[in-house]
Short mmCIF file of C-alpha atoms and ligand atoms in Angstrom, two decimals:
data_model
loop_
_atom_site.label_atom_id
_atom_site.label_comp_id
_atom_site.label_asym_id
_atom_site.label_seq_id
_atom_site.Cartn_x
_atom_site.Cartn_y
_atom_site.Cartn_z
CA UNK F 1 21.63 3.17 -18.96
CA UNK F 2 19.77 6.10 -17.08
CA UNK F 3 22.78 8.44 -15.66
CA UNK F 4 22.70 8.63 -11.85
CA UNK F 5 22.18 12.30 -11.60
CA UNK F 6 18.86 12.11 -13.46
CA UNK F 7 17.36 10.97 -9.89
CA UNK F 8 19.29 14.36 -7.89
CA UNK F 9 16.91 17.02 -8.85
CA UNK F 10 19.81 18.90 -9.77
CA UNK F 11 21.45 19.04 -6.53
CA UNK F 12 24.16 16.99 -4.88
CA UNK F 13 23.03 15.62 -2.13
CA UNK F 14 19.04 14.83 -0.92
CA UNK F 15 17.63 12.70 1.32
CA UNK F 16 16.29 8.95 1.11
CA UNK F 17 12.86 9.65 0.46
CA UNK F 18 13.19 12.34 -2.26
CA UNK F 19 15.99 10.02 -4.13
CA UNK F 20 13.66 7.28 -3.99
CA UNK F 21 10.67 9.19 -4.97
CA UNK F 22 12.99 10.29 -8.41
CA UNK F 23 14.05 6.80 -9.06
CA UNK F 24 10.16 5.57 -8.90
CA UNK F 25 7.62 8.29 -10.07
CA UNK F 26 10.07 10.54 -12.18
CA UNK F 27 8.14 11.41 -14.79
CA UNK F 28 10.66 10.38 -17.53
CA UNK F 29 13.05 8.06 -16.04
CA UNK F 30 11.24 6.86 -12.79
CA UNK F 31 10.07 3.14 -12.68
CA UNK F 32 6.43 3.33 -12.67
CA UNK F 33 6.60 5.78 -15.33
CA UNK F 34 8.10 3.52 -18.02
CA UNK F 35 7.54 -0.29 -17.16
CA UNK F 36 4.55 -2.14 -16.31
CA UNK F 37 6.04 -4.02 -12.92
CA UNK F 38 3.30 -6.71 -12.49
CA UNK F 39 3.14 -10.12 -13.60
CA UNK F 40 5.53 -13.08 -14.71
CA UNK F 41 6.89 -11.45 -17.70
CA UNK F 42 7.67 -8.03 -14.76
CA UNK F 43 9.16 -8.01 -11.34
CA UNK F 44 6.82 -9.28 -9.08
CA UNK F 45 3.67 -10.19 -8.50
CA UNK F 46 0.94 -9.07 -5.97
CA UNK F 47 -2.08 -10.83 -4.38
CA UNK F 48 -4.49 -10.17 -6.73
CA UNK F 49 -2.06 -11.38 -9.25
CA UNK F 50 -1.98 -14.54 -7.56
CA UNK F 51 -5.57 -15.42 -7.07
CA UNK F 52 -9.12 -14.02 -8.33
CA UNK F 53 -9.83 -15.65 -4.44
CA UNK F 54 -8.48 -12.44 -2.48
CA UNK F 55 -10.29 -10.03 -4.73
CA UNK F 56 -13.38 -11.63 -4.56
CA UNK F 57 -12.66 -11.37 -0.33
CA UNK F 58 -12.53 -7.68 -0.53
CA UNK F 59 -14.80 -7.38 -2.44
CA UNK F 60 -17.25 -9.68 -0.18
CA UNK F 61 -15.85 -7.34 2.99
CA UNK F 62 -16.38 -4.34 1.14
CA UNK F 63 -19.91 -5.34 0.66
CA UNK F 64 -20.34 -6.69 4.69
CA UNK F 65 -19.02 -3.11 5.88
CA UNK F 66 -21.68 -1.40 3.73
CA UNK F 67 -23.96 -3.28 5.22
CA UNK F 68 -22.28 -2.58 8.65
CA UNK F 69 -22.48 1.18 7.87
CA UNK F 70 -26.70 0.69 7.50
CA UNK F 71 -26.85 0.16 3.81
CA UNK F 72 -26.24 3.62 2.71
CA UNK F 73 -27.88 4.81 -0.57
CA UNK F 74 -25.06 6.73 -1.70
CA UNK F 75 -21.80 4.68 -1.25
CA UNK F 76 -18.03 5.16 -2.29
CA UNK F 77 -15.23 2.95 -2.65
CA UNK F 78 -11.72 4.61 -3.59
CA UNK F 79 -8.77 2.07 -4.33
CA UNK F 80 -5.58 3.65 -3.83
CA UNK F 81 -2.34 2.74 -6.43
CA UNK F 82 -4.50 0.17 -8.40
CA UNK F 83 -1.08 -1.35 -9.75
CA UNK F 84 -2.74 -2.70 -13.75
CA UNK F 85 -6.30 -2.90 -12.56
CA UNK F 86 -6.91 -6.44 -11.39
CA UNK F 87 -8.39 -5.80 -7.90
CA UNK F 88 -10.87 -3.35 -9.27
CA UNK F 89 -11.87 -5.68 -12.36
CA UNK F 90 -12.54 -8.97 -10.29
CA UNK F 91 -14.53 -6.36 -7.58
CA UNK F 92 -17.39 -4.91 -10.48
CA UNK F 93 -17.56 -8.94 -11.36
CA UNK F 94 -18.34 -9.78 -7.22
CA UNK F 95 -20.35 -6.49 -7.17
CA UNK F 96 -22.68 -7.84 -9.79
CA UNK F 97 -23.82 -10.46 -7.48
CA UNK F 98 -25.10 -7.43 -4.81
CA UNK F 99 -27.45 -5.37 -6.93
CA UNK F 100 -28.91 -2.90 -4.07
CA UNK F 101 -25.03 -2.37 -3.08
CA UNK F 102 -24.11 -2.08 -6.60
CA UNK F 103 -26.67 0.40 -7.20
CA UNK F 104 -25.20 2.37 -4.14
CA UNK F 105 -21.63 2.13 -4.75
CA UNK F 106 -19.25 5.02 -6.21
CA UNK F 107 -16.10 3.64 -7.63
CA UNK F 108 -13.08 5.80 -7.68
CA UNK F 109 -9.62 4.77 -8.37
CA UNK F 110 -6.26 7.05 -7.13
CA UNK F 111 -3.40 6.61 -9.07
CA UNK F 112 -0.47 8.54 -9.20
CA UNK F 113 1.30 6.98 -12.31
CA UNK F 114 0.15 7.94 -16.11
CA UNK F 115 1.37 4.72 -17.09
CA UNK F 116 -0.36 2.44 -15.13
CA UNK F 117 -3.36 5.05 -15.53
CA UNK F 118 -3.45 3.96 -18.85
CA UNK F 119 -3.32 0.16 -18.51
CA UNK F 120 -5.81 0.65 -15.69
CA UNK F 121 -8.29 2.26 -18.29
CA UNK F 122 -7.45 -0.96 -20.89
CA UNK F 123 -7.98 -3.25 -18.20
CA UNK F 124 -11.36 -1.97 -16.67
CA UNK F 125 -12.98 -0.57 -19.44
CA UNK F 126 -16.52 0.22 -17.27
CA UNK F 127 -18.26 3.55 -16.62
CA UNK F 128 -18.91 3.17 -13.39
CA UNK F 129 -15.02 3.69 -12.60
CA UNK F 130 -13.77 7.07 -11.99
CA UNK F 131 -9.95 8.12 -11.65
CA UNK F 132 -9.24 10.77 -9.01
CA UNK F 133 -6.45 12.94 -8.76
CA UNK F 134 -7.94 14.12 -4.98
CA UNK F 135 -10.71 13.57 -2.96
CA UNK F 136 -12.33 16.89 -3.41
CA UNK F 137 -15.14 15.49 -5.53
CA UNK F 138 -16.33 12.75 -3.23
CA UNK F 139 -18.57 14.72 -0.92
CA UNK F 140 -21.79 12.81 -0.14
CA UNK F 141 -22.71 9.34 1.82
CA UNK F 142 -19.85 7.14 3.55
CA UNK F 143 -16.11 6.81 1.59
CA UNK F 144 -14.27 3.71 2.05
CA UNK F 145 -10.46 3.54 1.07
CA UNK F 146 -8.35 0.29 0.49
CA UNK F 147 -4.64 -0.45 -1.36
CA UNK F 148 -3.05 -3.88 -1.39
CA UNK F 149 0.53 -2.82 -1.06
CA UNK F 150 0.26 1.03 -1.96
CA UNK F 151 1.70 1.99 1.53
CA UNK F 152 5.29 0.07 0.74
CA UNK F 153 5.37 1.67 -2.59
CA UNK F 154 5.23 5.10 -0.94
CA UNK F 155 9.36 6.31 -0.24
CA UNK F 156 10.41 6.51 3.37
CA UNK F 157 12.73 8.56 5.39
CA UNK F 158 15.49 7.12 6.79
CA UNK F 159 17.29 8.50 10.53
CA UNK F 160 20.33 7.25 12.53
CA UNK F 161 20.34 7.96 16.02
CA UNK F 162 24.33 8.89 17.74
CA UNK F 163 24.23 9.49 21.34
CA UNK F 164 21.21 12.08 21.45
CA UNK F 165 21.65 13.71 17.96
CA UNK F 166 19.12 12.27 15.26
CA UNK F 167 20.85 12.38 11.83
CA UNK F 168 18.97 11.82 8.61
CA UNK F 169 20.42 9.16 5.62
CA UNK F 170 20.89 11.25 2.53
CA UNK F 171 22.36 10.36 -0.70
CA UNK F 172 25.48 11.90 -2.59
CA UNK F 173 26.17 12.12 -6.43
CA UNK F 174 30.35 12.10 -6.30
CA UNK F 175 32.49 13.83 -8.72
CA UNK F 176 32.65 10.03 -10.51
CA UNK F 177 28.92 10.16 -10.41
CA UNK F 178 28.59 7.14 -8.19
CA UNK F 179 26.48 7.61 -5.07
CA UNK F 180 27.34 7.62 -1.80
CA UNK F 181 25.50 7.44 1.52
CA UNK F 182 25.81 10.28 4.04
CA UNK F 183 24.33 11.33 7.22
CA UNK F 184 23.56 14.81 7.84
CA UNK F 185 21.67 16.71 11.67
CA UNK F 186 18.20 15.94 10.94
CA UNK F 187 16.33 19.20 11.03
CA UNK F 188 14.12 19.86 13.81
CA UNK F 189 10.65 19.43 12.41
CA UNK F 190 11.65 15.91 12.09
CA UNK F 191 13.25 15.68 15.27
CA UNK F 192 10.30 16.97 16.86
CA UNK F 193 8.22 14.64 14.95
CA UNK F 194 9.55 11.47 15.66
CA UNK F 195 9.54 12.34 19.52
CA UNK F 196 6.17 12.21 19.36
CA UNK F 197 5.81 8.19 18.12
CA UNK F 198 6.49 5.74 21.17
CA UNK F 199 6.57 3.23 18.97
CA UNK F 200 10.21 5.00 17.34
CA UNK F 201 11.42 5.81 20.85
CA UNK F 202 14.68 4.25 22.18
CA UNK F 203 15.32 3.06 18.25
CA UNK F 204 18.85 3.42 16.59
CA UNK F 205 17.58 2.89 13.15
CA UNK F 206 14.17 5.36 12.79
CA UNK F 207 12.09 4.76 9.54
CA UNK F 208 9.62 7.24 9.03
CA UNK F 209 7.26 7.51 6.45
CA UNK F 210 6.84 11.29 5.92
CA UNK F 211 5.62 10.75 2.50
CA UNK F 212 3.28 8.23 3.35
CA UNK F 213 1.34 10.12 5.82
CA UNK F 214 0.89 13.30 3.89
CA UNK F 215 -0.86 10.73 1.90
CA UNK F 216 -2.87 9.59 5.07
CA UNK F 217 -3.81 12.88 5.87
CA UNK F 218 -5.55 13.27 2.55
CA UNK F 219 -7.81 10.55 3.50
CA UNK F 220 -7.96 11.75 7.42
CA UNK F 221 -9.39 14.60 6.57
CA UNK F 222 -12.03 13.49 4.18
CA UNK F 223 -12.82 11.04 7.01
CA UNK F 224 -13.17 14.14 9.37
CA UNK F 225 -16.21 15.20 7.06
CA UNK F 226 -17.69 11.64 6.09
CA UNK F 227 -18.64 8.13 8.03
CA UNK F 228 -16.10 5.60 6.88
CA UNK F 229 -12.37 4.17 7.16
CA UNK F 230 -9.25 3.22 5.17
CA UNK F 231 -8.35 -0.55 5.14
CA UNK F 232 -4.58 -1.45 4.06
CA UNK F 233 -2.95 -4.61 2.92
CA UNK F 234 0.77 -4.67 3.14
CA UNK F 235 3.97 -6.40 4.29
CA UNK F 236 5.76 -5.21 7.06
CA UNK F 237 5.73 -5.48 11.37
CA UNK F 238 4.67 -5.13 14.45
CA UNK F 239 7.71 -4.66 16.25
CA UNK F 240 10.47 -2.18 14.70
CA UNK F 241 13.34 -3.75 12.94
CA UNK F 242 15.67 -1.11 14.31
CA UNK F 243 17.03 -1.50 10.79
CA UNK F 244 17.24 -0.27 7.30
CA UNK F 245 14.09 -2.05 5.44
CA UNK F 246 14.20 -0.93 1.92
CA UNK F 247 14.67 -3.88 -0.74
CA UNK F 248 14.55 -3.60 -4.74
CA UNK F 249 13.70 -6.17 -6.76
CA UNK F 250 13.74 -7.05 -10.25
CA UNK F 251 12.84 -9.78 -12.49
CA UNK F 252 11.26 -11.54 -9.26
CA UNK F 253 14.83 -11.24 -7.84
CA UNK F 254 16.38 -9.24 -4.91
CA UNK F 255 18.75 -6.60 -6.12
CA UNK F 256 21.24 -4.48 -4.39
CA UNK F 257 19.35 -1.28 -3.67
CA UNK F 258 21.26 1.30 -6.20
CA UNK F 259 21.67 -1.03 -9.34
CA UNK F 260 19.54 -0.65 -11.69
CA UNK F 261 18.14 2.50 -10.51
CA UNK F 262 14.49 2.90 -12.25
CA UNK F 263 14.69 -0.45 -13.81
CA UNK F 264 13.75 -2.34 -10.40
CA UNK F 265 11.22 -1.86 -7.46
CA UNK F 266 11.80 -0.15 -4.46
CA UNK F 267 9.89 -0.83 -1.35
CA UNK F 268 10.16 -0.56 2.37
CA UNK F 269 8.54 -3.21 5.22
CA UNK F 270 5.41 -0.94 6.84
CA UNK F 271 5.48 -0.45 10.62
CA UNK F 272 2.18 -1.24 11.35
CA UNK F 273 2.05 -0.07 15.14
CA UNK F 274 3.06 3.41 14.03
CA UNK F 275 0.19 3.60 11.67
CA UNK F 276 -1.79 2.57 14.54
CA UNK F 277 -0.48 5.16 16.47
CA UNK F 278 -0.93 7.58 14.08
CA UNK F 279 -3.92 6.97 13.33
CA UNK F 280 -5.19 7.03 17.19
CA UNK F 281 -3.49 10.25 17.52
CA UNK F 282 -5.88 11.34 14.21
CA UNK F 283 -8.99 10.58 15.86
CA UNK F 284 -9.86 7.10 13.99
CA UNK F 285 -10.63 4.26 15.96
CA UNK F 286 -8.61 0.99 15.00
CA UNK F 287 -8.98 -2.61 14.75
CA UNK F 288 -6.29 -5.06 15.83
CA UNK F 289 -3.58 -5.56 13.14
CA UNK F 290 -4.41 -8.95 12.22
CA UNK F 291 -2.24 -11.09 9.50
CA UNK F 292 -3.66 -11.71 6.29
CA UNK F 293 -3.85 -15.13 6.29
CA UNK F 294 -6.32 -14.19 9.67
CA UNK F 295 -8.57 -11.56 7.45
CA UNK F 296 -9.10 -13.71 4.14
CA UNK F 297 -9.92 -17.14 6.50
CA UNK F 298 -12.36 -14.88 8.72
CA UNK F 299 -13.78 -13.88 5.29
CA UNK F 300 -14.24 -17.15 4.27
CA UNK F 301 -11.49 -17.64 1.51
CA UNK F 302 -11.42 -21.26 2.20
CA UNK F 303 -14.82 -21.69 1.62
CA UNK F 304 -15.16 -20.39 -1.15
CA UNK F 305 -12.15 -22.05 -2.88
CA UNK F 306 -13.74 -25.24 -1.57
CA UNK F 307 -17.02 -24.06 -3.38
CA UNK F 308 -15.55 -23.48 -6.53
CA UNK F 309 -13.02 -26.31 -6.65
CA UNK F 310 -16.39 -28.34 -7.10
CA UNK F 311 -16.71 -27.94 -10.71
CA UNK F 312 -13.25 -27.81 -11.44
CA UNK F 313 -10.95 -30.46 -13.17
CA UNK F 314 -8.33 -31.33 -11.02
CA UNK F 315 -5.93 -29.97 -12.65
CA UNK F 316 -7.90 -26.24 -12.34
CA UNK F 317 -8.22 -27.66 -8.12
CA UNK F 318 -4.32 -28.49 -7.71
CA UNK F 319 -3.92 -24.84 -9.69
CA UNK F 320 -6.26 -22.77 -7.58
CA UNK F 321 -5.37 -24.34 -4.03
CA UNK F 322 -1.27 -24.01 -4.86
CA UNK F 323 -2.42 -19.64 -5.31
CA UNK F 324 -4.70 -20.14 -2.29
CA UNK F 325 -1.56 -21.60 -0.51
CA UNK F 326 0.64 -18.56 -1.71
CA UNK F 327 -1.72 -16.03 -0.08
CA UNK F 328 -2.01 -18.00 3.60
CA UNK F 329 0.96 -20.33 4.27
CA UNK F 330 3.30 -18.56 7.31
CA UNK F 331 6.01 -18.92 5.63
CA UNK F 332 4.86 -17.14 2.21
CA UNK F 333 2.37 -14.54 2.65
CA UNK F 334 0.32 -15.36 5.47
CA UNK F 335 2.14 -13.92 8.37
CA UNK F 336 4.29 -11.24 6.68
CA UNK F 337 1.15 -9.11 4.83
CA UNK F 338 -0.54 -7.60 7.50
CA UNK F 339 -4.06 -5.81 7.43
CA UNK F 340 -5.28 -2.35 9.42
CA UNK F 341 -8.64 -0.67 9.32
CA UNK F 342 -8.86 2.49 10.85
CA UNK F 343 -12.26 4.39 10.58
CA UNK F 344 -14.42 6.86 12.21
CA UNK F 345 -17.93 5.35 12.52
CA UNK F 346 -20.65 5.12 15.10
CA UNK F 347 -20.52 1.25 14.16
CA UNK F 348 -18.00 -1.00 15.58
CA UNK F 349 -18.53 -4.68 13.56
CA UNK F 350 -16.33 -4.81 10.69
CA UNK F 351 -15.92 -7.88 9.98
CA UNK F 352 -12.44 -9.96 9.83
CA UNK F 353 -10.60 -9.03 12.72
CA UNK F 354 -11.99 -10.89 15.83
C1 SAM V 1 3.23 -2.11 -5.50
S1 SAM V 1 2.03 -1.37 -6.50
C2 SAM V 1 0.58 -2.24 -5.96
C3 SAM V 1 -0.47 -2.31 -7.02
C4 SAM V 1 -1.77 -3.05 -6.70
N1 SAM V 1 -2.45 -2.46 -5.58
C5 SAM V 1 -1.55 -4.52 -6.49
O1 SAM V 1 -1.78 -5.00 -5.37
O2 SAM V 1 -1.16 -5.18 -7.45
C6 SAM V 1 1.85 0.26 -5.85
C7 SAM V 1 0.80 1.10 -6.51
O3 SAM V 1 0.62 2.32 -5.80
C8 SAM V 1 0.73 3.44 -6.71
N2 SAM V 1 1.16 4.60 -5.92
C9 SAM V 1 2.29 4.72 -5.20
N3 SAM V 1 2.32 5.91 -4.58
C10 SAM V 1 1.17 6.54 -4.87
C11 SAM V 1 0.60 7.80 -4.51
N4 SAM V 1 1.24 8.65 -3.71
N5 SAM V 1 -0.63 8.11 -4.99
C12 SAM V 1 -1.31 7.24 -5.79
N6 SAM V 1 -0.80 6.05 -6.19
C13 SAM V 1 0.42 5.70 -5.74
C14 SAM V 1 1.70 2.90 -7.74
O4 SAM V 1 1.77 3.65 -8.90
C15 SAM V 1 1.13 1.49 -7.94
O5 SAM V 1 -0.06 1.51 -8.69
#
């Protein structure tokens, strides 16, 4: 059993995000630095897990919003936390389809665990893929950015709001090396942040995802230089919860948040209309947050399961419309995963949101 204080960075107390940070990307003991989550033998699965179908759809709208963008001759595509590679493999198949785009296209992948770096590299096995640790080297033609559930996987702050003091969650390492949960004055570069969101105003229960937009503001500021836009996939809301959102799971099971600390998943539900907000306070125009059942139909997923369930058996048909199912049904993933593009463009049409 990993000891508690191996996630305290040597201090007693820290807050929410920076425990949660230790307990997932420690380089020894964190999560995605010794298991491989994905899959029915791991502790969940995502979408492209669950059907070839939605990769092939981003990889069809990745192709529409080149064309969109006037065909550039120089083109790049960076997937952000590319989980074991899956996305990216089933794209360079759908790419093959689209020489002229093919010919165009740059693909980079960002990844911020070694471990999954490496079964990335096993999966994908092309040249054409390149692994970024920044954007620094991308500095020509229009830059694209997408990741299916990379914003949930990124820790979040946590605030409680008493009367008019805003107090931040932290967690304590007692003297019998359990944790506890404290609240301590949230400092006032927070304070002064969250003001600024109307989206967090009035809340009692603020979730703020500091580490999540240093992230974004990577990828602003390449988009202040180039033509382009970030899409993201992910569960979460429009309207705030007003209430703690983190969940762990392991072995496709919910688990109480501190058991099994680097053993299971930690995630948070994404706000969407503070990314929005954010992102209109960064200069990027946005398109409506639509659900994702919405973007893959407007993409024609259905179609194209219909097209292929032609030469199947129908055992391969029940099979591939039970996964097509998964990904739009309300009550599984078709209302909950939500999908944003923000960009900076001259262009308007991206398809899949009207
Ligand atoms: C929940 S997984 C999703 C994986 C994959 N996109 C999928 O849909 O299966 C989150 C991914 O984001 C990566 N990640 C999280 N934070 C990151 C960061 N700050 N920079 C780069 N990758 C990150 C994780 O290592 C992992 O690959």
């Amino acid at each position: 059993m990993i000891s508690n204080k191996s996630f305290f960075n040597n201090s007693k107390v820290i807050p929410v995000d920076q425990f949660i940070e230790n307990v997932l990307y420690n380089k020894k003991v964190g999560y995605y630095s010794s298991k491989t989550p994905f899959g029915k033998k791991g502790d969940f699965l995502t979408a492209p897990g669950i059907s070839n179908l939605f990769s092939e759809i981003i990889g069809i709208w990745l192709v529409s919003t080149w064309h969109t963008l006037g065909r550039p001759k120089n083109f790049n595509i960076v997937e952000l936390g590319p989980g074991d590679g899956t996305l990216t493999k089933i794209l360079l198949k759908t790419f093959q389809k689209f020489s002229s785009f093919n010919q165009a296209t740059n693909i980079f992948l960002y990844e911020k665990s070694n471990l999954l770096k490496k079964l990335q590299k096993k999966n994908i096995k092309n040249l054409k893929v390149k692994w970024i640790k920044n954007f620094t080297s991308i500095r020509k033609g229009p830059i694209i950015f997408f990741g299916n559930e990379f914003f949930d996987a990124i820790p979040i702050k946590q605030f409680f709001r008493k009367n008019k003091l805003l107090l931040e969650k932290h967690y304590l390492l007692n003297k019998k090396n359990k944790i506890d949960e404290i609240y301590k004055k949230a400092s006032k570069k927070y304070v002064s942040q969250i003001k600024k969101f109307k989206i967090l105003k009035n809340l009692k229960f603020v979730e703020f995802p500091k580490l999540g937009f240093d992230e974004l503001n990577k990828i602003i500021k390449k988009l202040s230089k180039l033509e382009g836009g970030l899409l993201l996939i992910d569960y979460g809301y429009l309207t705030p919860k007003n209430k703690n959102t983190l969940q762990s799971v392991i072995k496709h099971k919910r688990n109480k948040l501190l058991d099994n600390l680097g053993k299971a998943d930690i995630t948070s539900l994404v706000n969407f209309n503070l990314l929005n907000e954010y992102f209109i306070k960064n200069n990027l125009k946005v398109k409506k947050v639509v659900t994702q059942k919405f973007f893959l139909e407007k993409m024609g997923i259905i179609e194209r399961a219909n097209n292929l369930s032609k030469k199947m058996s129908f055992k391969e048909q029940s099979n591939l419309y039970l996964r097509l199912k998964r990904l739009l049904d309300t009550k599984l993933m078709g209302n909950l995963f939500k999908v944003i593009f923000a960009y900076k463009s001259s262009k308007d049409n991206f398809l899949g949101f009207e």
